[in-house]
CSV table of C-alpha atoms (C1' of nucleotides) in Angstrom, one decimal:
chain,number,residue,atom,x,y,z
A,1,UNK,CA,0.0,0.0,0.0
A,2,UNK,CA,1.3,3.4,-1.3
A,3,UNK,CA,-0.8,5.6,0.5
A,4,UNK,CA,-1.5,5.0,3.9
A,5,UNK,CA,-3.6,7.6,4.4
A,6,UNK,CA,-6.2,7.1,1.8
A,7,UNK,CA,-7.4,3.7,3.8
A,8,UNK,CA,-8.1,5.9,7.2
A,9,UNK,CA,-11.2,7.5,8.4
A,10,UNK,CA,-12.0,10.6,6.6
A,11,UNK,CA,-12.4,12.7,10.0
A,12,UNK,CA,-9.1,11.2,11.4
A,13,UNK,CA,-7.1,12.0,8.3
A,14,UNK,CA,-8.4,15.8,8.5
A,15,UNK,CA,-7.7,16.2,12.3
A,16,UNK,CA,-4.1,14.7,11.6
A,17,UNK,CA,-3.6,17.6,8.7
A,18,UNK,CA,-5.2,20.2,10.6
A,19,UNK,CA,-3.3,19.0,14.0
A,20,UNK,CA,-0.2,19.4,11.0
A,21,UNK,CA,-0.7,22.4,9.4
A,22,UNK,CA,-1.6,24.6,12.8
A,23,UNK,CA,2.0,22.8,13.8
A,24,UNK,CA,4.0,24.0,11.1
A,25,UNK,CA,1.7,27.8,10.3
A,26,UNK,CA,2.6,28.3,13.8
A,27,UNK,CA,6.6,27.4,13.9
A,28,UNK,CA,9.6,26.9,11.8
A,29,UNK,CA,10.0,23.4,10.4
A,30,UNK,CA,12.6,22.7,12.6
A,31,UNK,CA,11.0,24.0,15.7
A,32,UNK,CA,7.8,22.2,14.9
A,33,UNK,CA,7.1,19.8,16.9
A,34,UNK,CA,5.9,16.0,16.1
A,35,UNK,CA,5.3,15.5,19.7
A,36,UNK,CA,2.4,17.8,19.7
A,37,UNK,CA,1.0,17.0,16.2
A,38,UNK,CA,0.1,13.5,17.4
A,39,UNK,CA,-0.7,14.8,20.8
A,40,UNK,CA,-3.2,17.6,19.2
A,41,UNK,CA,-4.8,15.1,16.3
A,42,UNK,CA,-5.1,12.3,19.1
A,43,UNK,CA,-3.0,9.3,17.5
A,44,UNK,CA,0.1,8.2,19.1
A,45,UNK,CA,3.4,9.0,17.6
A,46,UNK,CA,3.9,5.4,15.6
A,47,UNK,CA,1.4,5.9,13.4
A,48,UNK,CA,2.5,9.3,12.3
A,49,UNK,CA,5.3,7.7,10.9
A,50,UNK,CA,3.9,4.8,9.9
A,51,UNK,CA,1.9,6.9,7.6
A,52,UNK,CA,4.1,9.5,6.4
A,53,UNK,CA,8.1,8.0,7.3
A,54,UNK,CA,9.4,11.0,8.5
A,55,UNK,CA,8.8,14.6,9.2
A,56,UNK,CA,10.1,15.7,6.2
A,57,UNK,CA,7.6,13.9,3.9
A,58,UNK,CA,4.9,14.8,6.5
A,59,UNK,CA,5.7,18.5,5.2
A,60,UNK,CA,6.2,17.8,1.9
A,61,UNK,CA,2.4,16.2,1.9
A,62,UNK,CA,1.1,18.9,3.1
A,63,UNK,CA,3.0,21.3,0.6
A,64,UNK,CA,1.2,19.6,-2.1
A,65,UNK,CA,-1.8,18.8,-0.3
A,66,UNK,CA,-2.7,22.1,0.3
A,67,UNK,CA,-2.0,23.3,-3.1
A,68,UNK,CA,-4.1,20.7,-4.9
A,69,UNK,CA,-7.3,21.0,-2.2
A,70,UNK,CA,-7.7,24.5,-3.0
A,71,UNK,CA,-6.9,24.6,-6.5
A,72,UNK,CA,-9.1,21.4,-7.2
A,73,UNK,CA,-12.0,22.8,-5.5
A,74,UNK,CA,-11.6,26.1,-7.3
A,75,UNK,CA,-11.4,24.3,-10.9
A,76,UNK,CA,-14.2,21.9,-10.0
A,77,UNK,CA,-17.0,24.5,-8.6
A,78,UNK,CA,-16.2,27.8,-10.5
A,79,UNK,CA,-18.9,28.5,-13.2
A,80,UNK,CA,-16.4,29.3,-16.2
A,81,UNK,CA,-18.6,30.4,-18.5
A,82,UNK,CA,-19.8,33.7,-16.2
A,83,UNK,CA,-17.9,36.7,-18.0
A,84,UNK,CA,-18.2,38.7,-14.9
A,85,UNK,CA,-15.8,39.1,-13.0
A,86,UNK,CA,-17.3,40.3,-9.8
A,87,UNK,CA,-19.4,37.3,-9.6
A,88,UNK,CA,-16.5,35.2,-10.4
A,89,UNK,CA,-14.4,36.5,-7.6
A,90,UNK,CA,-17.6,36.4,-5.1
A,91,UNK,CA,-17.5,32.4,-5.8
A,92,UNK,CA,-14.3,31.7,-5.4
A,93,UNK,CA,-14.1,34.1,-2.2
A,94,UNK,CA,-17.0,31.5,-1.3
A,95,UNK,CA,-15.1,28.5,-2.3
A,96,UNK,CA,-11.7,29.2,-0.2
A,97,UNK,CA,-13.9,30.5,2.4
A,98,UNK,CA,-15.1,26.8,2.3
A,99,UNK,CA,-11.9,25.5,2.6
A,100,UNK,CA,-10.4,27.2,4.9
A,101,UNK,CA,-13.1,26.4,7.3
A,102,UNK,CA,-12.5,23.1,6.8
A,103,UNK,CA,-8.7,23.3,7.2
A,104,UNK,CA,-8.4,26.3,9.8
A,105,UNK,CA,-4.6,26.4,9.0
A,106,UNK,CA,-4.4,26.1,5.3
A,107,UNK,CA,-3.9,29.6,5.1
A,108,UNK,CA,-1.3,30.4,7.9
A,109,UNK,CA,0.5,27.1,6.4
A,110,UNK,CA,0.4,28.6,2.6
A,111,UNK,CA,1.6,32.0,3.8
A,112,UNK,CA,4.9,29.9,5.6
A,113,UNK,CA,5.5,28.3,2.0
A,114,UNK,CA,5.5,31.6,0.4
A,115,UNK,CA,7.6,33.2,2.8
A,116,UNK,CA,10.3,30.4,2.5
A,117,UNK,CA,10.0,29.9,-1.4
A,118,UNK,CA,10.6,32.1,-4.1
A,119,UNK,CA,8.4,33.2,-6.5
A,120,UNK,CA,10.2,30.8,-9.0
A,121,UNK,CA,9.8,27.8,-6.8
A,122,UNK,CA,6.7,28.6,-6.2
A,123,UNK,CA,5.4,29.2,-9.6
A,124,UNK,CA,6.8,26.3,-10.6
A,125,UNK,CA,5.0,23.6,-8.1
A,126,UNK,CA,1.7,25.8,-9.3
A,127,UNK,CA,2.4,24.7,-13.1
A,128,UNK,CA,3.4,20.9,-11.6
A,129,UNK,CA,0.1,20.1,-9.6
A,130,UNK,CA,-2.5,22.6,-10.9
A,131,UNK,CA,-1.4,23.7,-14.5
A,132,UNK,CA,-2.6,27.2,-16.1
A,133,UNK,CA,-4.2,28.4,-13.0
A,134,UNK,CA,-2.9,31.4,-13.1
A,135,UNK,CA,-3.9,32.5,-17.1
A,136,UNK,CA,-7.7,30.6,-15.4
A,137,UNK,CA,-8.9,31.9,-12.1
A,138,UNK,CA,-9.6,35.5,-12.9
A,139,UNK,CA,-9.1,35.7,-16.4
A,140,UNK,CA,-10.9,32.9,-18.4
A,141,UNK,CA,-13.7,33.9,-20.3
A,142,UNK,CA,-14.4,37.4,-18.2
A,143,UNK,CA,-16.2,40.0,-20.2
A,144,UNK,CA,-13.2,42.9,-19.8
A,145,UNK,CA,-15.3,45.6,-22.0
A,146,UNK,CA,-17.6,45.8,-18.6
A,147,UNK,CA,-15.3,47.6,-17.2
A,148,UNK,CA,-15.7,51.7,-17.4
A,149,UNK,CA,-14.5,52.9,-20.4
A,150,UNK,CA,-11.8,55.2,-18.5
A,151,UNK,CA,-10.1,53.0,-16.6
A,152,UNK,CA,-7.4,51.3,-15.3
A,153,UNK,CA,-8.1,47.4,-15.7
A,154,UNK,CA,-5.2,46.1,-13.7
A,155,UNK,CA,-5.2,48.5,-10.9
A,156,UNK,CA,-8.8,47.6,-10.4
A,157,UNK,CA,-8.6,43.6,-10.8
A,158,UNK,CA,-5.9,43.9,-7.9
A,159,UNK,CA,-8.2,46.4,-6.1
A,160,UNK,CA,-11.4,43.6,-6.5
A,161,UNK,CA,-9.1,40.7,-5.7
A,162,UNK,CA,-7.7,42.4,-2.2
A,163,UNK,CA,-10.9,43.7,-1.0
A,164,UNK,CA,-12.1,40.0,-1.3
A,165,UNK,CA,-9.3,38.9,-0.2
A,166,UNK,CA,-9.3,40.8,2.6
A,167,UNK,CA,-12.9,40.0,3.6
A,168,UNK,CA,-11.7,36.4,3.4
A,169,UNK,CA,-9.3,36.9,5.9
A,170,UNK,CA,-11.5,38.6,8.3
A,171,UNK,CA,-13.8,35.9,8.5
A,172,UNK,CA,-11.5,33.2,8.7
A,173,UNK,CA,-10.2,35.1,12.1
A,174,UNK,CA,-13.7,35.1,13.5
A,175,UNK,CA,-14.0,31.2,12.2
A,176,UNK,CA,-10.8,30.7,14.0
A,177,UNK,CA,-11.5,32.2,17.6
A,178,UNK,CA,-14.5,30.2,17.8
A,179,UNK,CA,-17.6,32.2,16.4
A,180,UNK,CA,-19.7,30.8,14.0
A,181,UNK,CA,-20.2,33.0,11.4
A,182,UNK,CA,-23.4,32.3,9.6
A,183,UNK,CA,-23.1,32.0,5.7
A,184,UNK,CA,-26.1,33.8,4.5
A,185,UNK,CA,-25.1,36.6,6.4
A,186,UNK,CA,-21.5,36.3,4.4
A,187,UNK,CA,-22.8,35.7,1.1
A,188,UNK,CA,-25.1,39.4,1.7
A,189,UNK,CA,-21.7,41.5,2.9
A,190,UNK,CA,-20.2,40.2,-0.1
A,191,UNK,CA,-22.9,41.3,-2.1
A,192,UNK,CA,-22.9,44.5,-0.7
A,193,UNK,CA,-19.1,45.1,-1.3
A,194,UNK,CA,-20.1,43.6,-5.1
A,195,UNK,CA,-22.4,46.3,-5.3
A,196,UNK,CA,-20.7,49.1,-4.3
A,197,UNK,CA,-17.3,48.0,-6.7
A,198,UNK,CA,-19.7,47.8,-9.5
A,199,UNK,CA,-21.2,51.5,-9.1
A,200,UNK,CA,-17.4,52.4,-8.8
A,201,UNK,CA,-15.6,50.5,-11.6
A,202,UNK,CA,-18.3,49.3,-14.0
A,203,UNK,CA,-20.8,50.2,-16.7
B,1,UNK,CA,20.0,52.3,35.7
B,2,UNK,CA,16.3,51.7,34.8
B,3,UNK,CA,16.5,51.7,30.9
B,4,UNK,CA,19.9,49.8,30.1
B,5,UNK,CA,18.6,49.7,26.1
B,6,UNK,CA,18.7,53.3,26.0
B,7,UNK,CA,22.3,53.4,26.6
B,8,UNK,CA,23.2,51.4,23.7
B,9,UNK,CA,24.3,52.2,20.2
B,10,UNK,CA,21.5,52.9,18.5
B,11,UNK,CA,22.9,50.8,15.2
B,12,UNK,CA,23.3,48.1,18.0
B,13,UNK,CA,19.7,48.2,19.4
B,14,UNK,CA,17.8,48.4,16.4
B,15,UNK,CA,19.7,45.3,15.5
B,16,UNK,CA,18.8,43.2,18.7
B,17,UNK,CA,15.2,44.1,18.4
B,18,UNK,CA,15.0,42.9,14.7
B,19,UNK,CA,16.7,39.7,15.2
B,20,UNK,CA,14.3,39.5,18.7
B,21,UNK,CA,11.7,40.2,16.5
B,22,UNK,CA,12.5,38.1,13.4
B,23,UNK,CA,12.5,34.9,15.8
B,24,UNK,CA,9.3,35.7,17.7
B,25,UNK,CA,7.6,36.5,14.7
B,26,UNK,CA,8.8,32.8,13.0
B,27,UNK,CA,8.1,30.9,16.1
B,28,UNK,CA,5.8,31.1,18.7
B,29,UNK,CA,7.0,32.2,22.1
B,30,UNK,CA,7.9,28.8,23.9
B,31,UNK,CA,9.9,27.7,20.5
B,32,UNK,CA,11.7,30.9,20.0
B,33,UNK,CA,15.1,30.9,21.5
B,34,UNK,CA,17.5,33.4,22.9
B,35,UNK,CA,20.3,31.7,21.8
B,36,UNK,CA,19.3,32.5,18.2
B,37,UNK,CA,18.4,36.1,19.1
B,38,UNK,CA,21.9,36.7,20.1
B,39,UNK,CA,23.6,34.4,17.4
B,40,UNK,CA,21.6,37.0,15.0
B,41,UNK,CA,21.9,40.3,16.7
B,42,UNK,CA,25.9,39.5,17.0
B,43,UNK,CA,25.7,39.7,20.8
B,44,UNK,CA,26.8,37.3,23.9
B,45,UNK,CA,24.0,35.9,25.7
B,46,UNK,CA,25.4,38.1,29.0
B,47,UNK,CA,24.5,40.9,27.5
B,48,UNK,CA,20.9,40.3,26.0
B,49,UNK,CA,20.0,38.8,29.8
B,50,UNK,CA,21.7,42.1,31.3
B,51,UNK,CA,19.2,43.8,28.8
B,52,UNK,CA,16.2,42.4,29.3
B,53,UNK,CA,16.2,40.3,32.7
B,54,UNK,CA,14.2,37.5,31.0
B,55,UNK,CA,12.8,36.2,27.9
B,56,UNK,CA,9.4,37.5,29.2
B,57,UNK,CA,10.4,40.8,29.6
B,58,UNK,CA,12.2,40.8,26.0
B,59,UNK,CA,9.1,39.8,24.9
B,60,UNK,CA,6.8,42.5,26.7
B,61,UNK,CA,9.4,45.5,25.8
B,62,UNK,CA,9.1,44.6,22.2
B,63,UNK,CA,5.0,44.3,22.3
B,64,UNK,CA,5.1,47.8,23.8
B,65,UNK,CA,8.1,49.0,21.2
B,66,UNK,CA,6.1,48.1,18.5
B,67,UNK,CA,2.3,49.6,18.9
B,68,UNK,CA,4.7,52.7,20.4
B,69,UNK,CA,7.0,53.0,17.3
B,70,UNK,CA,4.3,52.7,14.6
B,71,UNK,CA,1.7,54.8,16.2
B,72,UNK,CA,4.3,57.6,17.4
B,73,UNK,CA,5.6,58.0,13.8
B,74,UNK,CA,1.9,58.4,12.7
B,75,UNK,CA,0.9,61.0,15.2
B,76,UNK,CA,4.1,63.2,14.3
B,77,UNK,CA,4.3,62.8,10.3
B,78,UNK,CA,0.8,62.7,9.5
B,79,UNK,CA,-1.0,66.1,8.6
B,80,UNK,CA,-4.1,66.2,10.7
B,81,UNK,CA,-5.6,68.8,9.1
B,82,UNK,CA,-5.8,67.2,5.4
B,83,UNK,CA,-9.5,66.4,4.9
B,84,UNK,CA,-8.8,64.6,1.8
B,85,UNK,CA,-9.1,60.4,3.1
B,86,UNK,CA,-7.0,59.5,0.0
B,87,UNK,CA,-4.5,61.6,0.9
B,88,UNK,CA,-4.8,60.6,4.6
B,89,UNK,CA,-4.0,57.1,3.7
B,90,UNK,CA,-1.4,57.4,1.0
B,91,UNK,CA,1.0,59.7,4.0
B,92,UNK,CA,-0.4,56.7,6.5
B,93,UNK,CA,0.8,53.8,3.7
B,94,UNK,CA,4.2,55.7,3.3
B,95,UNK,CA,4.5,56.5,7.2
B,96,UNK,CA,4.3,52.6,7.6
B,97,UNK,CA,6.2,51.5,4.9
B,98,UNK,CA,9.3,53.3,6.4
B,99,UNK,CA,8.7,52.0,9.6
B,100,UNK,CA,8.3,48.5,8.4
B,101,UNK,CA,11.4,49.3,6.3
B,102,UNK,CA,13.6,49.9,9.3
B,103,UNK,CA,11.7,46.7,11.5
B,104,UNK,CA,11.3,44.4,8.5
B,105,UNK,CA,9.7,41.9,11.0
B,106,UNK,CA,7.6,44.7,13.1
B,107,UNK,CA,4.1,43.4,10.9
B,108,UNK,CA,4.8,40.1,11.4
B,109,UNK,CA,5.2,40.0,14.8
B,110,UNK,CA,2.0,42.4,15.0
B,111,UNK,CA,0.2,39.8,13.4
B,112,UNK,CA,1.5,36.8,16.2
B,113,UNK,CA,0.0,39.3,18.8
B,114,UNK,CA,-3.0,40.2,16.9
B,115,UNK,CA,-3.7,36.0,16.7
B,116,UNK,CA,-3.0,35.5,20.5
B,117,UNK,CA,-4.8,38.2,21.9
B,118,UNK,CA,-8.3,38.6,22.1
B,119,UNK,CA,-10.1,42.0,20.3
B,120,UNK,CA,-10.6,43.8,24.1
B,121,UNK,CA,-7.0,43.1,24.9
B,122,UNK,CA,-5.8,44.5,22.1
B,123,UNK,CA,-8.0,47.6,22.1
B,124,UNK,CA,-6.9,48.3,25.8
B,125,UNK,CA,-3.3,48.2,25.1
B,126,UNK,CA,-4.0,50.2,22.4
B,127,UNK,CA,-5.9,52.9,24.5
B,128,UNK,CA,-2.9,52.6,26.9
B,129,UNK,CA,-0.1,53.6,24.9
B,130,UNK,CA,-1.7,55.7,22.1
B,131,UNK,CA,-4.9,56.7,23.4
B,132,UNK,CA,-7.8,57.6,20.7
B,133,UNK,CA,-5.8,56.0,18.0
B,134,UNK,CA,-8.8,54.6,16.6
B,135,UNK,CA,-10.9,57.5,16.5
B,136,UNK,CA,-8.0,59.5,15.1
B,137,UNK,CA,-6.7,58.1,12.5
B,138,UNK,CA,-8.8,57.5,9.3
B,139,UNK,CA,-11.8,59.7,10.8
B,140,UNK,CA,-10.1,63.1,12.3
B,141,UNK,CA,-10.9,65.7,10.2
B,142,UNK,CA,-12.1,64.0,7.2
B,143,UNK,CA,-14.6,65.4,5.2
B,144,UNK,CA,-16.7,62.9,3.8
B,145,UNK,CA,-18.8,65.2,1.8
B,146,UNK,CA,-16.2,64.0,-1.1
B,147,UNK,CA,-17.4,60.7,-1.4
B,148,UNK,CA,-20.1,60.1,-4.4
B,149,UNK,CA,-23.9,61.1,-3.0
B,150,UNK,CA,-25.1,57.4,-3.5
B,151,UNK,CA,-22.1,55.8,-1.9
B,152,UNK,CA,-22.0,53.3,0.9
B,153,UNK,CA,-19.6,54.7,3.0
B,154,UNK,CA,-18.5,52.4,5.3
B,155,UNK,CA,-17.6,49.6,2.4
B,156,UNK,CA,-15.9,51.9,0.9
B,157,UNK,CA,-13.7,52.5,3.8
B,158,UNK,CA,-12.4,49.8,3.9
B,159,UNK,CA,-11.9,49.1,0.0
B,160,UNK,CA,-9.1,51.6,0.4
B,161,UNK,CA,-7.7,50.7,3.4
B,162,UNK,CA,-7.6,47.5,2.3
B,163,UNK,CA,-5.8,48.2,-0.4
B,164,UNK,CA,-3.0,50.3,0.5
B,165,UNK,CA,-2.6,47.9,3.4
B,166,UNK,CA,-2.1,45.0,0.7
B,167,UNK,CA,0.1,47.1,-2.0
B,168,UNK,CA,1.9,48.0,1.8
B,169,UNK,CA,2.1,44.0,2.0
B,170,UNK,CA,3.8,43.4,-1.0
B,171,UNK,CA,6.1,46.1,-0.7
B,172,UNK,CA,7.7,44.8,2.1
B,173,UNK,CA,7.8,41.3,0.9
B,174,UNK,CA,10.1,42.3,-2.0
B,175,UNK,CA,12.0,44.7,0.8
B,176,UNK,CA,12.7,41.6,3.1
B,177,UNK,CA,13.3,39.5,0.2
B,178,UNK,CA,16.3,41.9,-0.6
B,179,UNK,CA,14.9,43.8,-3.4
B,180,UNK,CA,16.3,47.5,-3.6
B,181,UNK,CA,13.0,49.2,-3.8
B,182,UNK,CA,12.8,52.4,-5.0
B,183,UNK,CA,10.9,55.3,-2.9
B,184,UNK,CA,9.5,56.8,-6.3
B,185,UNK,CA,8.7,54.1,-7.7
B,186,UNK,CA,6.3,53.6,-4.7
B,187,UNK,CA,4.9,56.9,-4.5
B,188,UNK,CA,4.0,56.6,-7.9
B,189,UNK,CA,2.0,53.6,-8.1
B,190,UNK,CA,0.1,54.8,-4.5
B,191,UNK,CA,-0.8,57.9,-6.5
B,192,UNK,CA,-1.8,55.5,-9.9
B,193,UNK,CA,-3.9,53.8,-7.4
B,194,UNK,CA,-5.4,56.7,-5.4
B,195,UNK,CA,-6.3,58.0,-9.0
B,196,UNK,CA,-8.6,55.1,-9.8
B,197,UNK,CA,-10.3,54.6,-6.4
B,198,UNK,CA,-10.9,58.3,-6.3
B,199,UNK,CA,-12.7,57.9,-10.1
B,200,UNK,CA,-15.0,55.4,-8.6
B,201,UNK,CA,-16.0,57.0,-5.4
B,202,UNK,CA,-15.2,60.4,-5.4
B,203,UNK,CA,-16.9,63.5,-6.9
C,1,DA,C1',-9.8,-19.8,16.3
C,2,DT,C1',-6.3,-18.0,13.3
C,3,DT,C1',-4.2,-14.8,10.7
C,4,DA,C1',-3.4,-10.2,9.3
C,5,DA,C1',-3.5,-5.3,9.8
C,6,DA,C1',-3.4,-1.2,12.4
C,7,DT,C1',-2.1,1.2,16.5
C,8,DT,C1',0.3,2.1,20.7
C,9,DG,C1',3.7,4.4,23.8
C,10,DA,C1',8.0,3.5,26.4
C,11,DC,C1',12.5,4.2,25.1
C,12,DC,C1',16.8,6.1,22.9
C,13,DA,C1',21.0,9.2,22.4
C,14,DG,C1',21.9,13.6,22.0
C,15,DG,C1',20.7,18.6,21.0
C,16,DC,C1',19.0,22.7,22.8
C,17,DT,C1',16.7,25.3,26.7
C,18,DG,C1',16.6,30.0,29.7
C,19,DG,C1',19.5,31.8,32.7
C,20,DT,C1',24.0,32.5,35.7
C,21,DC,C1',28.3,34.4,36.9
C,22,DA,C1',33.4,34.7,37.3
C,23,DG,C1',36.5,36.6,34.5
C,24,DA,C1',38.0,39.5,30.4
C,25,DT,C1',37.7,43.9,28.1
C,26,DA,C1',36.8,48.7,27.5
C,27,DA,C1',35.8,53.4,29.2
C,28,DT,C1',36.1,56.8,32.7
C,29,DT,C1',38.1,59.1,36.6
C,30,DT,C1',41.8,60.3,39.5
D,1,DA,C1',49.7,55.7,34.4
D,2,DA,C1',47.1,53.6,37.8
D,3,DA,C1',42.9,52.7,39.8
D,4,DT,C1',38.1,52.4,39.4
D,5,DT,C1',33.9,51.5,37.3
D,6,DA,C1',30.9,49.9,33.6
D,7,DT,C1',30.1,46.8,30.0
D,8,DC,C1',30.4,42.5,27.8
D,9,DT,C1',31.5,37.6,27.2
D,10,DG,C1',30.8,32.6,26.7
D,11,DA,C1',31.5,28.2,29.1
D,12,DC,C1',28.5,25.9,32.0
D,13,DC,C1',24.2,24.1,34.3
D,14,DA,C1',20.3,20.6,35.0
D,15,DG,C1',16.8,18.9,32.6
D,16,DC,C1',13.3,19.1,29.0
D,17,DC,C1',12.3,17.9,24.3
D,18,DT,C1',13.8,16.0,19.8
D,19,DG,C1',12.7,12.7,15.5
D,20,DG,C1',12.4,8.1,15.1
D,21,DT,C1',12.1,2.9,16.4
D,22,DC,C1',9.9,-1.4,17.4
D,23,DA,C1',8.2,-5.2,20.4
D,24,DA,C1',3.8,-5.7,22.3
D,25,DT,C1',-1.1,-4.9,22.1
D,26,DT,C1',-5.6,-4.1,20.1
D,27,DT,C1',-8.7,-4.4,16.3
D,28,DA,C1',-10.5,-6.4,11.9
D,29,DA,C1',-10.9,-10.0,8.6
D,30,DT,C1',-11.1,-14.6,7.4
DNA sequence: ATTAAATTGACCAGGCTGGTCAGATAATTT
DNA sequence: AAATTATCTGACCAGCCTGGTCAATTTAAT
């Protein structure tokens, strides 16, 4: 058997990567501690390695793991045939929104990996594991002539990709202390923010 | 001698506090060590215990240091009177920028504090060291006459802080990663910026 | 009842911990 | 130049924590 982790429990597996992730978003890979992965996901330390060999390929699951979860979820539930680009950031605020509530940590962890890599690196296990993302995500198939007629397209994608962004990591914050933040009530503020960009930026 | 940081070489403090900084910003507080806070900072470990007295108190001086540091150069530099909130927060982006420049791991360590303490903790140490801060800042003396008659405010708000805080984001992650960047350069592309968001919202 | 698979946790050698303090070095005063 | 004071150093401490192993136990499958 290859992958060891495939055969366990689906709720086991995801405390194990969560107990991970918070781990290593929280300290240095050498600082991070095994000890208190298995203590925090509730397995005892031989299984750890017995699934993933060594600390190292612990981490380097992850790396990838994280990287494909978002990005497949992202490719799978994304309408790509909307041409507007406010409704397409709104759903995949949405979608990594639903992520990251599932994996509190993925974010913390993903901003560790960018710190430590370089954008070469970086871009490079992008192409390996989730190919033309980049070109994709905001750019396939959006309408740009919707934009006012005046104005600066890139300084505004940026400006609609941050503000989402942003909101995103607001909410994840209140997720993480403990709150539980209703989605409805999500999906209206970022309607409201939609709203207001539009009047701004758009015909 | 109450103060013995004061004292010092002021080439020679700023570098203790940024290697203190750099490691409790990269691990959490039991994992960060003192011996790698004086290997960085290129001083005996004598010395940063005749400092400080304990890791704890390192650890406090610095929390202090920084919501002190940021918020004093803010007070000083900013021009209070300026009623134009674009304005406000291009001086605020630069003011930070600068600061962040000379404490490349001052935000990240912010952001550790931020995730351990709770929303009133933060707001009372806040009112204890720079008192009205909040109140102050993006609000004193602003005329928000000069936002569009149909506009929702408070989203909008945030849009632009939001923003600037990101572009400050990325500025300082091509700063730490060694980049030369230049001040111009900067000032420019907050103004490019500025320009569009005040299209959208502004009259 | 037997076999196979999954899980446990005590155990290892050795690195690293926060903090101390007697002695070295540098700066100041006489 | 000598004496005094202030600053700085790094070897040293007891003991905790490290990543990883593996014989023994528990659980599941046959």
């Amino acid at each position: 058997m290859e992958d060891k982790l495939s055969n366990l429990d689906s709720e086991k597996r995801i405390k194990i990567i969560n107990s991970a992730m918070e781990e290593f978003s929280k300290n240095s890979y050498d600082k991070a501690s095994t000890n208190r992965i298995v203590e925090n996901a509730g397995i005892s330390k031989g299984s750890l390695f017995n699934y993933f060999q060594s600390k190292e390929k612990l981490y380097n699951y992850l790396e990838i793991f994280s990287i494909k979860q978002l990005a497949n979820e992202i490719g799978k539930k994304v309408n790509w045939e909307e041409p507007d680009i406010l409704k397409r950031i709104k759903e995949i605020a949405l979608i990594k929104l639903e992520v990251f509530s599932k994996y509190p940590y993925l974010l913390g962890f993903f901003k560790r990996i960018n710190a430590n890599k370089s954008m070469e690196e970086l871009k490079a296990i992008y192409e390996k594991y989730v190919p033309n993302i980049y070109e994709k995500v905001y750019y396939k198939n959006i309408d740009f002539s919707l934009f006012k007629e005046d104005i600066q397209v890139k300084e505004v994608m940026n400006i609609l990709i941050w503000t989402f962004e942003k909101m995103g990591e607001n909410y994840l914050k209140r997720i993480k202390s403990g709150e539980k933040v209703n989605t409805e009530e999500i999906s209206d503020e970022l309607d409201r923010y939609m709203e207001v960009l539009r009047k701004g930026f758009f015909k």
